[in-house]
């Protein structure tokens, strides 16, 4: 198998020795001596010498010759004459002439050898040393280039030598060799060769005049040199230069093949592999170089240009691009895709482009992490139902049933369909009661949180949270603290619906115990636990402790949430510190965005009303409505998150119109009050709060029957509307009648069942007892005493 190698070296060495007056017969005689003794080592040594000569590495040639001649396995009786003759060969190194091998008859055997030792520096061929195993493809590449073009030129030889250095790990030496390649000179030839090769493949009968000036294997060899140069620069931390070197490969191919890479193009060489690796490497290099815009452009070019990538490579690029868009923090410009048809979808931002890529991957890849990244992307833009649809369409092996149900429950919670989410969790937990999976803490906590936040299925929520606590067994104190907090919130909600006073006190005590246990268990202060503790203390009129927790909540949130400021202002208003409460609201207004000031402005107006500054309150309400009007005009077509916020703003706007109508009613400005109520009716025609404000307006005018009708309509819409219950009782008490006393008592009792801290209900109940001769004065006094206590500590708005 070494015949062809022997022939190549003989002819090539002969051409070199002609300039040194060394006869062909002498050369053949010397080579024959090598072949008789150890032909394998001789072929490898001569091949390296050949490459070194072509790359004009003169010093390396001398070192190579000296070390090779010291090897006992290669020394013959004529070793001194051979050394002298080989020294004369170096004189031809400075020549760049091509080494012709046209007259050779090539063998079909491969030129590759098993081992390849000795590099351009530090060669060692002493007996007993192990040769370093390198890539045998170096000789194969040379053979391929020789077969196609008949010679191995200067740049190709440098590419081979650079590869040898890179494979051995001599990165700097390899880079030094690669930098000797004249890129500007070879790129036009490479472009022409690739283009002509493509044309010849398309014609299927290439003409003689269409033969490329550079073999396709030489093109592959040089492109690989550019790629290894980029890898070397990357290893040395020169990322900008590495990216430019890698970009040279893609620009060369794209310029030569503007219509894209043909599928059947050069399938017999590794040019496709080099291009694929370059396409994947370039975005990484631009990212390391700190150029996010170039990263995005390289990713888009990788996906839009037809590189003939395999499915796995395309999937990797799509995933890396999607992750960069989601987590890089850089907002990319919208792609301007000329190739898209009219009316096709064009992503407007990072999220949309990432979602598009992840949806494509979800159809073509089995990577389970894709659905997690897609969940994040769709959750950020509020597309919870789209995510639910994608999860439902997944194959069973892609996602486990437990994870599927839990993800769907989260989606429906985000959409606001809490009952559907609770049903999904119930179904999952019911089927797992007798399963080997006893650890369902996340599902239990989510179910109990749905019950606690929405005040639905309180008993089920208590069971869920209690079961979660029983499954903890000291695994995680923070999660156990959350479970205890949810249990305390649920028990507190249950206590409000209990009729027995003793049972109510017992449940309230249990609620406080659970909340205090959660506070002790948390290693770090959790805002959710602190908030619920603060609310519980405030509702029980432990205002000093509630005040401390409210300040702690603001500190934990870093002032990022307006809910802490509003709660602190309400606690201060309950302490009748209205000036301090307004200062807190003003501080929150300074730190919040203009579009997020609705709740703050409404609270500020309530504080001004409590101080009797009605005109200032009107100005505050008017300012809020003006901001809201401008915001609605600028909002336009928005995503789901913005639409949800707009719905909250609409509900807040309705309440503001009602508050403003009540202020105008207090100022006897009937017409202005009617205008405000008409504005509210246009937004929400079925509002119990609006009908109650209409009843207050009629009652202020002395139209008690009309007021009573409005209150009854409000109760028809919302039977548990506490304000309408109390107002109806007041009107009936004023109108009098034989049976009115029982109805008034029933209405006030129902109101107190719903809200035991309502001072107005206790006061009117005391008036009823006072006027009723059948009751004792002590009962009336107790009602008045309770009303005074609650009034002295009542906030401008309910704490919750």
PDB file of N, CA, C and O in Angstrom, residues 6 50 186 313 394 462 499 554 746:
ATOM      1  N   UNK A   6       5.655   5.951  -2.233  1.00  0.00           N
ATOM      2  CA  UNK A   6       7.046   5.866  -2.663  1.00  0.00           C
ATOM      3  C   UNK A   6       7.246   6.586  -3.994  1.00  0.00           C
ATOM      4  O   UNK A   6       8.212   7.345  -4.189  1.00  0.00           O
ATOM      5  N   UNK A  50       8.321  17.033   2.693  1.00  0.00           N
ATOM      6  CA  UNK A  50       7.700  17.626   1.496  1.00  0.00           C
ATOM      7  C   UNK A  50       6.838  18.829   1.873  1.00  0.00           C
ATOM      8  O   UNK A  50       6.923  19.900   1.291  1.00  0.00           O
ATOM      9  N   UNK A 186      -6.445  33.589  -2.363  1.00  0.00           N
ATOM     10  CA  UNK A 186      -7.088  32.287  -2.598  1.00  0.00           C
ATOM     11  C   UNK A 186      -8.609  32.378  -2.643  1.00  0.00           C
ATOM     12  O   UNK A 186      -9.243  31.515  -3.254  1.00  0.00           O
ATOM     13  N   UNK A 313     -28.658  19.827  13.139  1.00  0.00           N
ATOM     14  CA  UNK A 313     -27.952  21.115  13.164  1.00  0.00           C
ATOM     15  C   UNK A 313     -28.937  22.272  13.133  1.00  0.00           C
ATOM     16  O   UNK A 313     -28.791  23.257  13.864  1.00  0.00           O
ATOM     17  N   UNK A 394     -49.345  17.892  23.160  1.00  0.00           N
ATOM     18  CA  UNK A 394     -48.103  17.132  23.272  1.00  0.00           C
ATOM     19  C   UNK A 394     -48.394  15.636  23.362  1.00  0.00           C
ATOM     20  O   UNK A 394     -49.409  15.209  23.920  1.00  0.00           O
ATOM     21  N   UNK A 462     -58.585  23.981  53.015  1.00  0.00           N
ATOM     22  CA  UNK A 462     -58.002  23.612  54.309  1.00  0.00           C
ATOM     23  C   UNK A 462     -57.459  22.187  54.275  1.00  0.00           C
ATOM     24  O   UNK A 462     -56.368  21.895  54.795  1.00  0.00           O
ATOM     25  N   UNK A 499     -71.487  30.992  62.290  1.00  0.00           N
ATOM     26  CA  UNK A 499     -72.505  31.721  63.058  1.00  0.00           C
ATOM     27  C   UNK A 499     -72.240  31.675  64.557  1.00  0.00           C
ATOM     28  O   UNK A 499     -72.511  32.634  65.282  1.00  0.00           O
ATOM     29  N   UNK A 554     -42.962  46.721  52.734  1.00  0.00           N
ATOM     30  CA  UNK A 554     -42.422  47.682  51.767  1.00  0.00           C
ATOM     31  C   UNK A 554     -40.917  47.504  51.619  1.00  0.00           C
ATOM     32  O   UNK A 554     -40.368  47.569  50.505  1.00  0.00           O
ATOM     33  N   UNK A 746     -83.313  42.252  60.247  1.00  0.00           N
ATOM     34  CA  UNK A 746     -82.815  41.158  59.407  1.00  0.00           C
ATOM     35  C   UNK A 746     -81.742  41.653  58.438  1.00  0.00           C
ATOM     36  O   UNK A 746     -80.699  40.997  58.245  1.00  0.00           O
TER      37      UNK A 746
END
